[in-house]
Amino acid sequence: MKLTVLGKYGPFPKNGGATSSYLLQVANKNILLDVGAGAFSRLLHYIKPEDIDVIILSHFHFDHTSDIGVLIYYFQSLFAKGYTKKPLVFCPEDGGALAQTVIDCPYFDVNLVRGGEISMVEDIDLDFYEMRHPVQSVGVKISHGGKVFAYTGDTNTTVSLDDLFEGSDLVLADGAFLQKDWNENLPHLCVERIVQLCNKYGNKSIISHINPKYSEEDLQKSVENSTCEIAQEGKSYII
Ligand SMILES: [Zn+2]
Ligand SMILES: [Zn+2]
């Protein structure tokens, strides 16, 4: 498996950056995890949008879904020329008008998911988990060929995190806060919590959903001497 960070920021990007979006290449499949602001043009560096096999939307906040609209326009232009292959979309149902736009989109094959559901795309396993965020939000564990990747989406502490970290080789995790600004009632985790989870389960994490208010120096300090890395846009990680 190969994970490429297209956008690592939330809730808005730094100058020249993009918000949450990741390309996971597994076997011969291209899986797009969230489609934040700026994701579409970043994706074009790596694949043609028509080569997307699966889109997983963790939830319908705009920093994870902004560019789904322009992706729909792209597929609209393809279908107008006779193209017929629809990407599989997995997303929660609860997401207002934008969710309805995706659900009604004639160019996508949409599967509504919630925590506890399991799906398969050929021989790739997708296990979904309910996360703790102000709107319905799912995390996902993706397994293939003995390798396990997990994505937390947006969340604060919840038992689902243990399920996601346990047995995973790499976890892409929501590190929107540093400990000094964090508490249990916020919508996101903090970097130091993710480091603790990695220590507990002996795995590695790419920490993303970076708030642009933090300096790179402070972020790097928070993962010193750990198995965690702060995500870098344009960087790929082999799992
Ligand atoms: Zn977010
Ligand atoms: Zn969110």
XYZ file of C-alpha atoms in Angstrom, residues 1 26 123-127 141-149:
16
model
C 0.000 0.000 0.000
C -3.772 -0.617 -2.705
C -9.964 -8.485 -1.962
C -9.557 -5.227 -0.005
C -11.355 -5.133 3.365
C -12.941 -1.900 4.569
C -14.024 -1.789 8.224
C -9.445 0.331 8.557
C -8.272 -0.899 5.174
C -6.615 -4.318 4.984
C -4.970 -6.100 2.106
C -2.232 -8.703 1.715
C -1.415 -8.785 5.434
C -1.018 -4.994 5.685
C -3.406 -2.805 7.643
C -3.904 0.932 7.265
